[in-house]
């Protein structure tokens, strides 16, 4: 900052210095916010000033000095002074030097809407509303940039406080006539989307009469991010009927909706993307692959994947994850090899998906190869990879390597501990599963509902009645976890396996939630084994009421009637069913 003190020692210099040169000096001085002699001092060959050094008071606080600098250079131009102060303030805000920016802001005698916009846009937290309040107290009218910055701040606050502030800001800007401003309304819709209020976003959207493509895209993205795919598609149809053509961002948002259980709407969007020549876009094609994979259309996803001209790591990972979830170990390994041959670097998500598929298909040889590759690349330190290794080795029945992968984890988290608990009881070691749980608690890791489900499953499969009641009470009384259907299913199955059918029936009838099919089926099967036909019939009839079209339930009820030699009812139920669905063979 030596140049500023030299300038003050030579006021005749300012008569030769234009404002543009002064602005360049100010901007370059704030580039790193570190004291360095600028080139201008050497260019004009100013004499040294030994009486003033950078260790003085002004070196740590350049804001008042810069104001004096501008004042000396343009003594009769207040507007030029104000513009230069705004530029310095903007430089401080962009460099996150908020302490210096606040000092300069306090020293400014004249503040405009530009001054406040610089501060509000730069802070982007709740303090920005304090500046907005001060702005109104000084009778400075906000503009569209002000409200856009405030609404972006609401997105950062998210739910809770953000909802109230966003709605208050919406009311205020509507009173001032900014509700129909497309620029402000786009930010308002985006804020409502982030805090989870799509209905309020739609009301703000409908207030705008002349909507541009950005406005439509923000509303489509709002529906997509809040899990409303059909509303997003209806909005896209309305958008097309208004003569607005969607771009790549529009289709990415629509495909991000997630059409759970069906690919019909997604295929229609795919056709529209092809017609508008957006299917060749990398992001749109990646979204198409992800959409097909997430909805079970693995073949359609693979066809789209193969037709892509260019791919990225995300696209490869999407395809690998899709095959990994369905247990196609060989195809997953083939994709991994192709990915590496084409020069793409695998990440932790890639390896975790490949390891998971190896576990599903029990491909021990491929599992060992991927494990070695993860060690060479240093991916074994990632929790997702270590958890996948534990799961994969346990599903292959190799508990020794699963234990080694667990112990090699530097800081096992809750998922790692839960994976180890499930690994033990699924391999017929329920006592060891309980030991792992106790060790996890002693290490200070708080169990969740999934961890307790693993413990209760171990007790159920191991016939550990007393331990099962202990952990069920521990879950509800000490950790205040509300049991779900899976927990009750384990408890009823534990009681039924122990022959305590009356207690199991009491627990089943007192469940605060509707029992699921597997809960009733477990109880009915245990009653049939222990000769409690009446209780078994009750459970089977309950199954029939909940799922009347399920052939499995009808088969169970028919077998129960056959067990008590009620052949007429057994035959009547079988006649109502499709014989192939009941397991009959058509081979003669």
Coordinates of C-alpha atoms in Angstrom, one line a residue:
X1 CA 0.0 0.0 0.0
X2 CA 3.0 2.3 -0.2
X3 CA 1.7 4.0 -3.4
X4 CA -1.3 5.6 -1.6
X5 CA 1.0 7.3 0.9
X6 CA 3.2 8.5 -1.9
X7 CA 0.2 9.9 -3.7
X8 CA -0.8 11.9 -0.6
X9 CA 2.7 13.3 -0.3
X10 CA 2.5 14.6 -3.9
X11 CA -0.9 16.2 -4.5
X12 CA 0.2 17.7 -7.8
X13 CA 0.2 14.1 -9.2
X14 CA -3.6 14.1 -9.2
X15 CA -3.9 16.9 -11.7
X16 CA -2.3 14.5 -14.3
X17 CA -4.3 11.4 -13.2
X18 CA -7.6 10.6 -14.8
X19 CA -10.4 8.7 -13.0
X20 CA -10.0 5.6 -15.2
X21 CA -6.3 5.4 -14.2
X22 CA -7.3 5.9 -10.6
X23 CA -9.9 3.1 -10.8
X24 CA -7.3 0.7 -12.3
X25 CA -5.0 1.5 -9.4
X26 CA -7.7 0.8 -6.8
X27 CA -8.8 -2.5 -8.4
X28 CA -5.2 -3.7 -8.8
X29 CA -4.5 -2.8 -5.2
X30 CA -7.4 -4.9 -4.0
X31 CA -6.6 -7.9 -6.2
X32 CA -5.0 -9.7 -3.3
X33 CA -5.6 -7.2 -0.5
X34 CA -1.9 -7.4 0.3
X35 CA 0.5 -4.4 0.3
X36 CA 2.5 -4.3 -2.9
X37 CA 4.0 -1.3 -4.8
X38 CA 2.0 -0.7 -8.0
X39 CA 3.6 -0.1 -11.3
X40 CA 2.1 3.5 -11.4
X41 CA 4.6 4.7 -8.7
X42 CA 7.5 3.6 -10.8
X43 CA 6.0 4.9 -14.0
X44 CA 5.8 8.5 -12.7
X45 CA 9.1 8.2 -10.8
X46 CA 7.9 9.7 -7.6
X47 CA 10.5 10.5 -5.0
X48 CA 10.7 8.3 -1.9
X49 CA 8.9 9.4 1.3
X50 CA 10.9 7.9 4.2
X51 CA 8.6 9.6 6.7
X52 CA 5.6 7.4 5.9
X53 CA 5.8 3.6 5.8
X54 CA 3.4 0.7 5.3
X55 CA 3.6 -0.2 9.0
X56 CA 1.6 3.0 9.8
X57 CA -2.0 3.2 10.9
X58 CA -3.4 3.5 7.3
X59 CA -1.8 0.3 6.0
X60 CA -4.2 -1.9 7.9
X61 CA -7.2 0.2 7.1
X62 CA -7.1 1.4 3.5
X63 CA -10.7 2.4 3.2
X64 CA -10.5 5.9 4.6
X65 CA -7.3 6.5 2.7
X66 CA -8.9 5.5 -0.6
X67 CA -11.8 7.9 0.1
X68 CA -9.2 10.7 0.6
X69 CA -7.5 9.6 -2.6
X70 CA -10.6 9.9 -4.7
X71 CA -11.5 13.2 -3.0
X72 CA -8.1 14.7 -3.8
X73 CA -8.3 13.6 -7.4
X74 CA -11.9 14.9 -8.1
X75 CA -12.7 17.6 -5.5
X76 CA -15.8 18.8 -7.2
X77 CA -17.3 15.6 -8.5
X78 CA -19.4 13.9 -5.8
X79 CA -20.9 11.4 -8.3
X80 CA -17.5 10.3 -9.4
X81 CA -16.5 10.0 -5.7
X82 CA -19.6 7.9 -5.0
X83 CA -19.0 5.6 -8.0
X84 CA -15.4 5.0 -6.9
X85 CA -16.4 4.3 -3.4
X86 CA -18.9 1.7 -4.7
X87 CA -16.1 0.1 -6.7
X88 CA -13.8 -0.1 -3.7
X89 CA -16.8 -1.5 -1.6
X90 CA -17.4 -4.1 -4.3
X91 CA -13.8 -5.1 -4.3
X92 CA -13.9 -5.6 -0.6
X93 CA -17.0 -7.7 -0.7
X94 CA -15.8 -9.9 -3.6
X95 CA -12.6 -10.6 -1.6
X96 CA -14.7 -11.5 1.5
X97 CA -13.1 -8.6 3.4
X98 CA -16.3 -7.8 5.2
X99 CA -14.6 -6.0 8.1
X100 CA -13.1 -3.5 5.7
X101 CA -16.3 -3.3 3.7
X102 CA -18.3 -2.4 6.8
X103 CA -15.8 0.3 7.7
X104 CA -16.0 1.8 4.3
X105 CA -19.8 1.6 4.3
X106 CA -20.0 3.4 7.6
X107 CA -17.7 6.2 6.3
X108 CA -19.7 6.8 3.1
X109 CA -21.7 10.0 3.4
X110 CA -23.9 9.2 0.4
X111 CA -25.4 5.7 -0.2
X112 CA -27.5 4.7 -3.1
X113 CA -29.4 1.5 -4.1
X114 CA -26.2 0.4 -5.8
X115 CA -24.3 0.7 -2.5
X116 CA -26.9 -1.4 -0.7
X117 CA -27.1 -4.0 -3.5
X118 CA -23.4 -4.5 -3.4
X119 CA -23.5 -5.3 0.3
X120 CA -26.7 -7.4 0.3
X121 CA -25.5 -9.4 -2.7
X122 CA -22.1 -10.0 -1.2
X123 CA -23.2 -11.0 2.3
X124 CA -25.9 -13.6 1.3
X125 CA -27.0 -14.4 4.9
X126 CA -29.5 -13.1 7.4
X127 CA -27.5 -9.9 8.0
X128 CA -28.5 -8.8 4.5
X129 CA -32.0 -8.2 5.7
X130 CA -30.6 -5.9 8.4
X131 CA -29.0 -3.8 5.6
X132 CA -32.3 -4.0 3.7
X133 CA -34.1 -2.6 6.8
X134 CA -31.6 0.2 7.0
X135 CA -32.0 0.9 3.4
X136 CA -35.7 1.5 3.8
X137 CA -35.1 3.7 6.8
X138 CA -32.9 5.9 4.7
X139 CA -35.8 6.2 2.1
X140 CA -33.9 4.4 -0.6
X141 CA -36.2 2.4 -2.9
X142 CA -35.1 -1.2 -3.6
X143 CA -35.0 -2.5 -7.2
X144 CA -35.2 -5.9 -8.8
X145 CA -31.5 -6.7 -8.0
X146 CA -32.2 -6.1 -4.3
X147 CA -35.1 -8.5 -4.1
X148 CA -33.3 -11.1 -6.2
X149 CA -30.4 -11.0 -3.7
X150 CA -32.8 -11.2 -0.7
X151 CA -34.6 -14.2 -2.2
X152 CA -31.4 -16.0 -2.9
X153 CA -30.6 -15.4 0.8
X154 CA -33.9 -17.2 1.7
X155 CA -32.7 -20.2 -0.3
X156 CA -29.6 -20.3 1.9
X157 CA -31.7 -20.2 5.1
X158 CA -33.8 -23.1 3.8
X159 CA -36.7 -24.3 6.0
X160 CA -37.8 -22.8 9.2
X161 CA -36.7 -19.2 9.3
X162 CA -36.3 -19.2 5.5
X163 CA -40.1 -19.9 5.0
X164 CA -41.2 -17.0 7.1
X165 CA -38.7 -14.5 5.6
X166 CA -39.4 -15.7 2.1
X167 CA -43.2 -15.2 2.5
X168 CA -42.7 -11.7 4.1
X169 CA -40.4 -10.7 1.2
X170 CA -43.0 -12.0 -1.3
X171 CA -45.7 -9.8 0.3
X172 CA -43.4 -6.7 0.3
X173 CA -42.2 -7.0 -3.3
X174 CA -45.8 -7.6 -4.4
X175 CA -46.9 -4.4 -2.7
X176 CA -44.1 -2.5 -4.6
X177 CA -45.2 -4.0 -7.9
X178 CA -42.3 -6.4 -8.5
X179 CA -44.5 -9.6 -8.4
X180 CA -44.9 -9.5 -12.2
X181 CA -41.2 -8.8 -12.8
X182 CA -39.8 -11.9 -14.5
X183 CA -36.4 -11.5 -13.0
X184 CA -37.7 -11.2 -9.5
X185 CA -40.4 -13.9 -9.9
X186 CA -37.8 -16.4 -11.1
X187 CA -35.8 -15.9 -7.9
X188 CA -39.0 -16.1 -5.9
X189 CA -40.1 -19.4 -7.5
X190 CA -36.6 -20.8 -7.0
X191 CA -36.7 -19.8 -3.3
X192 CA -40.0 -21.5 -2.7
X193 CA -38.7 -24.6 -4.5
X194 CA -35.7 -24.8 -2.2
X195 CA -37.7 -24.5 1.0
X196 CA -40.3 -27.1 -0.2
X197 CA -43.4 -24.9 -1.0
X198 CA -44.3 -25.8 -4.6
X199 CA -47.9 -24.5 -4.2
X200 CA -46.6 -21.0 -3.3
X201 CA -44.1 -21.2 -6.1
X202 CA -46.9 -21.9 -8.6
X203 CA -49.0 -18.9 -7.3
X204 CA -46.0 -16.6 -7.8
X205 CA -45.4 -18.2 -11.2
X206 CA -49.0 -17.5 -12.3
X207 CA -48.7 -13.8 -11.4
X208 CA -46.2 -13.3 -14.2
X209 CA -48.0 -12.6 -17.5
X210 CA -45.0 -12.6 -19.9
X211 CA -42.9 -15.6 -19.0
X212 CA -39.6 -16.3 -20.6
X213 CA -37.8 -19.7 -20.9
X214 CA -35.9 -19.2 -17.7
X215 CA -39.2 -18.6 -15.8
X216 CA -40.7 -21.8 -17.2
X217 CA -37.5 -23.8 -16.4
X218 CA -37.4 -22.6 -12.8
X219 CA -41.0 -23.8 -12.3
X220 CA -40.4 -27.1 -14.0
X221 CA -37.3 -27.5 -11.8
X222 CA -39.4 -26.7 -8.7
X223 CA -41.8 -29.5 -9.4
X224 CA -38.9 -31.9 -10.2
X225 CA -37.0 -31.1 -7.0
X226 CA -40.2 -31.6 -4.9
X227 CA -41.1 -35.0 -6.4
X228 CA -44.1 -33.9 -8.5
X229 CA -43.4 -35.5 -11.9
X230 CA -46.9 -35.3 -13.3
X231 CA -47.3 -31.7 -12.4
X232 CA -44.0 -31.1 -14.1
X233 CA -45.2 -32.8 -17.3
X234 CA -48.4 -30.9 -17.3
X235 CA -46.4 -27.7 -17.0
X236 CA -44.2 -28.7 -19.9
X237 CA -47.4 -29.3 -22.0
X238 CA -48.6 -25.9 -21.1
X239 CA -45.2 -24.5 -21.9
X240 CA -45.4 -26.1 -25.4
X241 CA -48.9 -24.8 -26.0
X242 CA -47.7 -21.3 -25.3
X243 CA -45.1 -21.6 -28.0
X244 CA -42.1 -21.8 -25.8
X245 CA -39.6 -24.5 -26.8
X246 CA -37.8 -26.3 -24.0
X247 CA -34.0 -26.5 -24.0
X248 CA -31.6 -29.0 -22.5
X249 CA -32.1 -27.7 -19.0
X250 CA -35.9 -28.3 -19.3
X251 CA -35.4 -31.9 -20.2
X252 CA -32.8 -32.5 -17.5
X253 CA -35.3 -31.2 -14.9
X254 CA -38.1 -33.3 -16.3
X255 CA -36.1 -36.4 -16.4
X256 CA -34.9 -35.7 -12.8
X257 CA -38.4 -36.1 -11.5
X258 CA -38.2 -39.8 -11.2
X259 CA -41.2 -41.7 -12.7
X260 CA -41.3 -44.4 -10.0
X261 CA -42.6 -47.7 -11.3
X262 CA -43.2 -46.6 -14.9
X263 CA -41.2 -45.5 -17.9
X264 CA -44.2 -44.5 -20.1
X265 CA -44.0 -40.7 -19.4
X266 CA -40.2 -40.9 -19.5
X267 CA -40.3 -42.5 -22.9
X268 CA -42.6 -39.8 -24.2
X269 CA -40.1 -37.2 -22.9
X270 CA -37.3 -39.2 -24.6
X271 CA -39.2 -38.9 -27.9
X272 CA -39.7 -35.1 -27.5
X273 CA -36.0 -34.7 -26.7
X274 CA -35.1 -36.6 -29.9
X275 CA -37.5 -34.4 -32.0
X276 CA -35.9 -31.2 -30.6
X277 CA -32.4 -32.6 -31.1
X278 CA -31.6 -32.5 -27.4
X279 CA -30.9 -36.2 -27.0
X280 CA -27.4 -35.8 -28.2
X281 CA -26.6 -33.4 -25.3
X282 CA -24.4 -35.0 -22.7
X283 CA -26.5 -33.9 -19.7
X284 CA -29.8 -34.9 -21.3
X285 CA -28.5 -38.3 -22.4
X286 CA -27.0 -38.9 -18.9
X287 CA -30.4 -37.9 -17.4
X288 CA -32.2 -40.4 -19.7
X289 CA -29.8 -43.2 -18.7
X290 CA -30.4 -42.4 -15.0
X291 CA -34.1 -42.3 -15.4
X292 CA -34.3 -45.7 -17.2
X293 CA -32.0 -47.3 -14.7
X294 CA -33.9 -45.9 -11.7
X295 CA -37.2 -47.3 -13.0
X296 CA -36.1 -50.7 -13.9
X297 CA -35.7 -50.1 -17.6
X298 CA -32.1 -51.4 -17.7
X299 CA -32.3 -52.5 -21.4
X300 CA -33.6 -49.1 -22.5
X301 CA -30.9 -47.4 -20.4
X302 CA -28.2 -49.5 -21.9
X303 CA -29.4 -48.7 -25.4
X304 CA -29.4 -45.0 -24.7
X305 CA -25.9 -45.4 -23.1
X306 CA -24.5 -47.2 -26.1
X307 CA -26.0 -44.5 -28.5
X308 CA -24.2 -41.7 -26.7
X309 CA -21.4 -40.0 -28.7
X310 CA -19.6 -38.9 -25.6
X311 CA -19.7 -40.1 -22.0
X312 CA -18.5 -38.9 -18.6
X313 CA -17.8 -40.5 -15.3
X314 CA -21.3 -39.9 -14.1
X315 CA -22.8 -41.7 -17.0
X316 CA -20.5 -44.7 -16.5
X317 CA -21.3 -44.8 -12.8
X318 CA -25.0 -44.7 -13.5
X319 CA -24.9 -47.7 -15.8
X320 CA -22.6 -49.6 -13.4
X321 CA -24.9 -48.8 -10.4
X322 CA -27.9 -50.0 -12.4
X323 CA -26.3 -53.4 -13.2
X324 CA -24.9 -53.6 -9.7
X325 CA -28.4 -53.3 -8.1
X326 CA -29.8 -56.1 -10.1
X327 CA -26.8 -58.4 -9.4
X328 CA -25.3 -58.5 -12.9
X329 CA -21.8 -59.0 -11.7
X330 CA -20.3 -60.1 -15.1
X331 CA -21.8 -57.1 -16.9
X332 CA -20.7 -54.7 -14.2
X333 CA -17.1 -56.0 -14.4
X334 CA -17.2 -55.6 -18.2
X335 CA -18.4 -52.0 -17.9
X336 CA -15.6 -51.3 -15.4
X337 CA -13.0 -52.7 -17.8
X338 CA -14.4 -50.7 -20.8
X339 CA -14.5 -47.5 -18.6
X340 CA -10.8 -47.9 -17.7
X341 CA -9.8 -48.7 -21.3
X342 CA -11.4 -45.5 -22.5
X343 CA -9.3 -43.4 -20.1
X344 CA -11.9 -42.7 -17.4
X345 CA -10.8 -42.9 -13.8
X346 CA -13.0 -44.9 -11.5
X347 CA -14.1 -43.2 -8.3
X348 CA -15.4 -44.5 -4.9
X349 CA -19.0 -44.7 -6.2
X350 CA -17.8 -46.9 -9.2
X351 CA -16.0 -49.3 -7.0
X352 CA -18.7 -49.5 -4.3
X353 CA -21.2 -50.4 -7.0
X354 CA -19.0 -53.0 -8.6
X355 CA -18.3 -54.6 -5.2
X356 CA -22.0 -54.6 -4.4
X357 CA -22.7 -56.5 -7.6
X358 CA -20.0 -59.0 -6.9
X359 CA -21.6 -59.7 -3.6
X360 CA -25.0 -60.2 -5.1
X361 CA -23.6 -62.7 -7.7
X362 CA -21.2 -64.3 -5.2
X363 CA -18.3 -63.6 -7.7
X364 CA -15.4 -64.2 -5.4
X365 CA -12.7 -64.0 -8.0
X366 CA -13.9 -60.6 -9.3
X367 CA -14.4 -59.4 -5.8
X368 CA -10.7 -60.0 -5.0
X369 CA -9.6 -58.3 -8.1
X370 CA -11.7 -55.2 -7.4
X371 CA -10.5 -55.2 -3.8
X372 CA -6.8 -55.2 -5.0
X373 CA -7.6 -52.4 -7.4
X374 CA -9.2 -50.3 -4.7
X375 CA -6.1 -50.8 -2.4
X376 CA -3.8 -49.7 -5.2
X377 CA -5.9 -46.6 -5.9
X378 CA -6.3 -45.7 -2.2
X379 CA -10.1 -46.1 -2.3
X380 CA -10.2 -48.5 0.6
X381 CA -10.1 -45.6 2.9
X382 CA -13.5 -44.3 1.7
X383 CA -16.4 -45.5 4.0
X384 CA -18.6 -46.4 1.0
X385 CA -15.9 -48.8 -0.4
X386 CA -15.1 -50.3 3.0
X387 CA -18.8 -50.9 3.7
X388 CA -19.2 -52.4 0.3
X389 CA -16.3 -54.8 1.0
X390 CA -17.8 -55.9 4.2
X391 CA -21.2 -56.6 2.6
X392 CA -19.7 -58.3 -0.5
X393 CA -17.4 -60.6 1.5
X394 CA -20.2 -61.5 3.9
X395 CA -22.6 -62.3 1.0
X396 CA -19.9 -64.6 -0.5
X397 CA -19.7 -66.3 2.9
X398 CA -16.1 -65.1 3.5
X399 CA -16.4 -63.7 7.1
X400 CA -12.6 -63.7 7.6
X401 CA -12.0 -61.2 4.8
X402 CA -15.1 -59.3 5.9
X403 CA -13.7 -58.9 9.4
X404 CA -10.3 -57.9 8.0
X405 CA -12.0 -55.2 5.8
X406 CA -13.9 -54.0 8.9
X407 CA -10.8 -53.8 11.1
X408 CA -8.8 -52.0 8.4
X409 CA -11.3 -49.2 8.4
X410 CA -9.7 -46.2 10.3
X411 CA -12.9 -44.7 11.6
X412 CA -15.9 -47.0 11.2
X413 CA -19.2 -45.1 11.1
X414 CA -22.7 -46.3 11.9
X415 CA -23.1 -47.8 8.4
X416 CA -19.9 -49.8 8.8
X417 CA -21.0 -51.2 12.2
X418 CA -24.4 -52.0 10.9
X419 CA -22.9 -53.8 7.9
X420 CA -20.8 -55.9 10.3
X421 CA -23.8 -56.8 12.4
X422 CA -25.8 -57.9 9.4
X423 CA -22.8 -59.8 8.1
X424 CA -22.7 -62.0 11.2
X425 CA -26.3 -62.9 11.6
X426 CA -26.8 -63.6 7.9
X427 CA -23.9 -66.1 8.1
X428 CA -25.4 -67.9 11.1
X429 CA -23.5 -66.1 13.9
X430 CA -26.2 -64.2 15.9
X431 CA -24.1 -64.1 19.1
X432 CA -21.2 -62.4 17.3
X433 CA -23.7 -59.9 15.9
X434 CA -24.7 -58.9 19.4
X435 CA -21.1 -58.6 20.4
X436 CA -20.5 -56.2 17.5
X437 CA -23.5 -54.2 18.6
X438 CA -22.2 -53.9 22.2
X439 CA -18.8 -52.9 20.9
X440 CA -20.3 -50.3 18.7
X441 CA -22.2 -48.7 21.7
X442 CA -19.1 -48.8 23.8
X443 CA -17.2 -46.9 21.1
X444 CA -19.8 -44.0 21.4
X445 CA -21.7 -44.7 18.2
X446 CA -25.4 -44.1 18.6
X447 CA -27.5 -46.9 16.9
X448 CA -30.4 -46.1 14.7
X449 CA -33.5 -48.1 13.7
X450 CA -31.5 -50.0 11.0
X451 CA -28.9 -51.1 13.5
X452 CA -31.6 -52.3 15.9
X453 CA -33.3 -54.1 13.0
X454 CA -30.1 -56.1 12.5
X455 CA -29.9 -56.9 16.2
X456 CA -33.5 -58.0 16.3
X457 CA -33.1 -60.1 13.2
X458 CA -30.1 -61.8 14.8
X459 CA -32.2 -62.6 17.9
X460 CA -35.0 -63.9 15.7
X461 CA -32.9 -66.2 13.6
X462 CA -30.9 -67.3 16.7
X463 CA -33.9 -67.9 18.9
X464 CA -32.5 -65.5 21.5
X465 CA -35.8 -64.6 23.2
X466 CA -34.6 -62.8 26.3
X467 CA -32.0 -60.8 24.3
X468 CA -34.6 -59.9 21.7
X469 CA -37.0 -58.4 24.4
X470 CA -34.0 -56.6 26.0
X471 CA -33.0 -54.9 22.7
X472 CA -36.6 -54.1 21.8
X473 CA -37.1 -52.3 25.1
X474 CA -33.7 -50.7 24.8
X475 CA -34.6 -49.3 21.4
X476 CA -37.9 -47.8 22.6
X477 CA -37.1 -46.8 26.2
X478 CA -33.4 -45.6 26.0
X479 CA -33.0 -44.4 22.4
X480 CA -36.6 -43.4 21.9
X481 CA -36.9 -45.0 18.5
X482 CA -40.4 -45.7 17.3
X483 CA -40.6 -49.3 16.0
X484 CA -41.7 -49.8 12.4
X485 CA -43.2 -52.8 10.6
X486 CA -39.8 -54.5 10.3
X487 CA -39.1 -54.3 14.0
X488 CA -42.6 -55.7 14.9
X489 CA -42.1 -58.5 12.3
X490 CA -38.8 -59.5 14.0
X491 CA -40.5 -59.5 17.4
X492 CA -43.5 -61.6 16.3
X493 CA -41.3 -64.0 14.4
X494 CA -39.1 -64.4 17.5
X495 CA -42.1 -65.1 19.7
X496 CA -43.6 -67.5 17.1
X497 CA -40.3 -69.4 16.7
X498 CA -40.2 -69.8 20.4
X499 CA -43.7 -71.3 20.5
X500 CA -45.2 -68.3 22.4
X501 CA -48.1 -67.9 19.9
X502 CA -50.5 -66.3 22.4
X503 CA -47.9 -63.6 23.1
X504 CA -47.2 -63.3 19.4
X505 CA -51.0 -62.8 18.8
X506 CA -51.2 -60.2 21.5
X507 CA -48.3 -58.3 20.0
X508 CA -49.8 -58.6 16.5
X509 CA -53.2 -57.3 17.7
X510 CA -51.7 -54.4 19.7
X511 CA -49.5 -53.1 16.9
X512 CA -50.1 -49.4 16.4
X513 CA -49.7 -49.8 12.6
X514 CA -51.3 -52.1 10.1
X515 CA -49.3 -55.4 9.9
X516 CA -47.6 -56.2 6.6
X517 CA -47.9 -59.3 4.6
X518 CA -44.7 -60.8 5.7
X519 CA -45.7 -60.2 9.4
X520 CA -49.0 -62.0 9.0
X521 CA -47.4 -64.7 6.9
X522 CA -44.7 -65.4 9.5
X523 CA -47.4 -65.7 12.2
X524 CA -49.6 -67.9 10.1
X525 CA -46.7 -70.2 9.2
X526 CA -45.7 -70.6 12.9
X527 CA -49.3 -71.3 13.9
X528 CA -49.6 -74.0 11.2
X529 CA -46.4 -75.6 12.5
X530 CA -47.5 -75.6 16.1
X531 CA -51.1 -76.8 15.2
X532 CA -52.9 -73.5 16.0
X533 CA -55.1 -73.7 13.0
X534 CA -57.7 -71.2 14.1
X535 CA -55.0 -68.5 14.7
X536 CA -53.5 -69.4 11.3
X537 CA -56.8 -69.0 9.6
X538 CA -57.3 -65.6 11.2
X539 CA -53.9 -64.4 9.9
X540 CA -54.6 -65.9 6.4
X541 CA -58.0 -64.2 6.2
X542 CA -56.4 -60.9 7.2
X543 CA -53.9 -61.4 4.4
X544 CA -56.8 -62.1 2.0
X545 CA -58.4 -58.8 3.0
X546 CA -55.3 -56.8 2.6
X547 CA -54.2 -58.4 -0.7
X548 CA -57.1 -60.2 -2.3
X549 CA -55.4 -60.7 -5.6
X550 CA -52.2 -62.2 -4.3
X551 CA -52.0 -65.9 -5.2
X552 CA -49.6 -66.6 -2.3
X553 CA -52.2 -65.6 0.2
X554 CA -54.9 -67.7 -1.4
X555 CA -52.5 -70.7 -1.5
X556 CA -51.8 -70.3 2.2
X557 CA -55.5 -70.1 3.1
X558 CA -56.2 -73.1 0.9
X559 CA -53.5 -75.2 2.5
X560 CA -54.8 -74.3 6.0
X561 CA -58.3 -75.5 5.1
X562 CA -56.7 -78.7 3.7
X563 CA -54.8 -79.2 6.9
X564 CA -58.1 -79.4 8.9
X565 CA -59.6 -81.5 6.0
X566 CA -62.1 -78.8 5.0
X567 CA -61.8 -79.9 1.4
X568 CA -64.8 -78.0 0.1
X569 CA -63.4 -74.6 1.1
X570 CA -59.9 -75.5 0.0
X571 CA -61.2 -76.5 -3.4
X572 CA -63.4 -73.4 -3.7
X573 CA -60.4 -71.2 -3.1
X574 CA -58.3 -73.1 -5.6
X575 CA -61.0 -72.7 -8.3
X576 CA -60.9 -69.0 -7.9
X577 CA -57.2 -68.9 -8.6
X578 CA -55.2 -69.2 -11.7
X579 CA -53.6 -72.7 -11.5
X580 CA -50.3 -71.5 -12.9
X581 CA -50.1 -68.8 -10.3
X582 CA -50.6 -71.4 -7.6
X583 CA -47.5 -73.2 -8.7
X584 CA -49.0 -75.9 -10.8
X585 CA -46.9 -77.3 -13.6
X586 CA -48.0 -77.4 -17.2
X587 CA -45.5 -80.1 -18.0
X588 CA -47.3 -83.4 -18.6

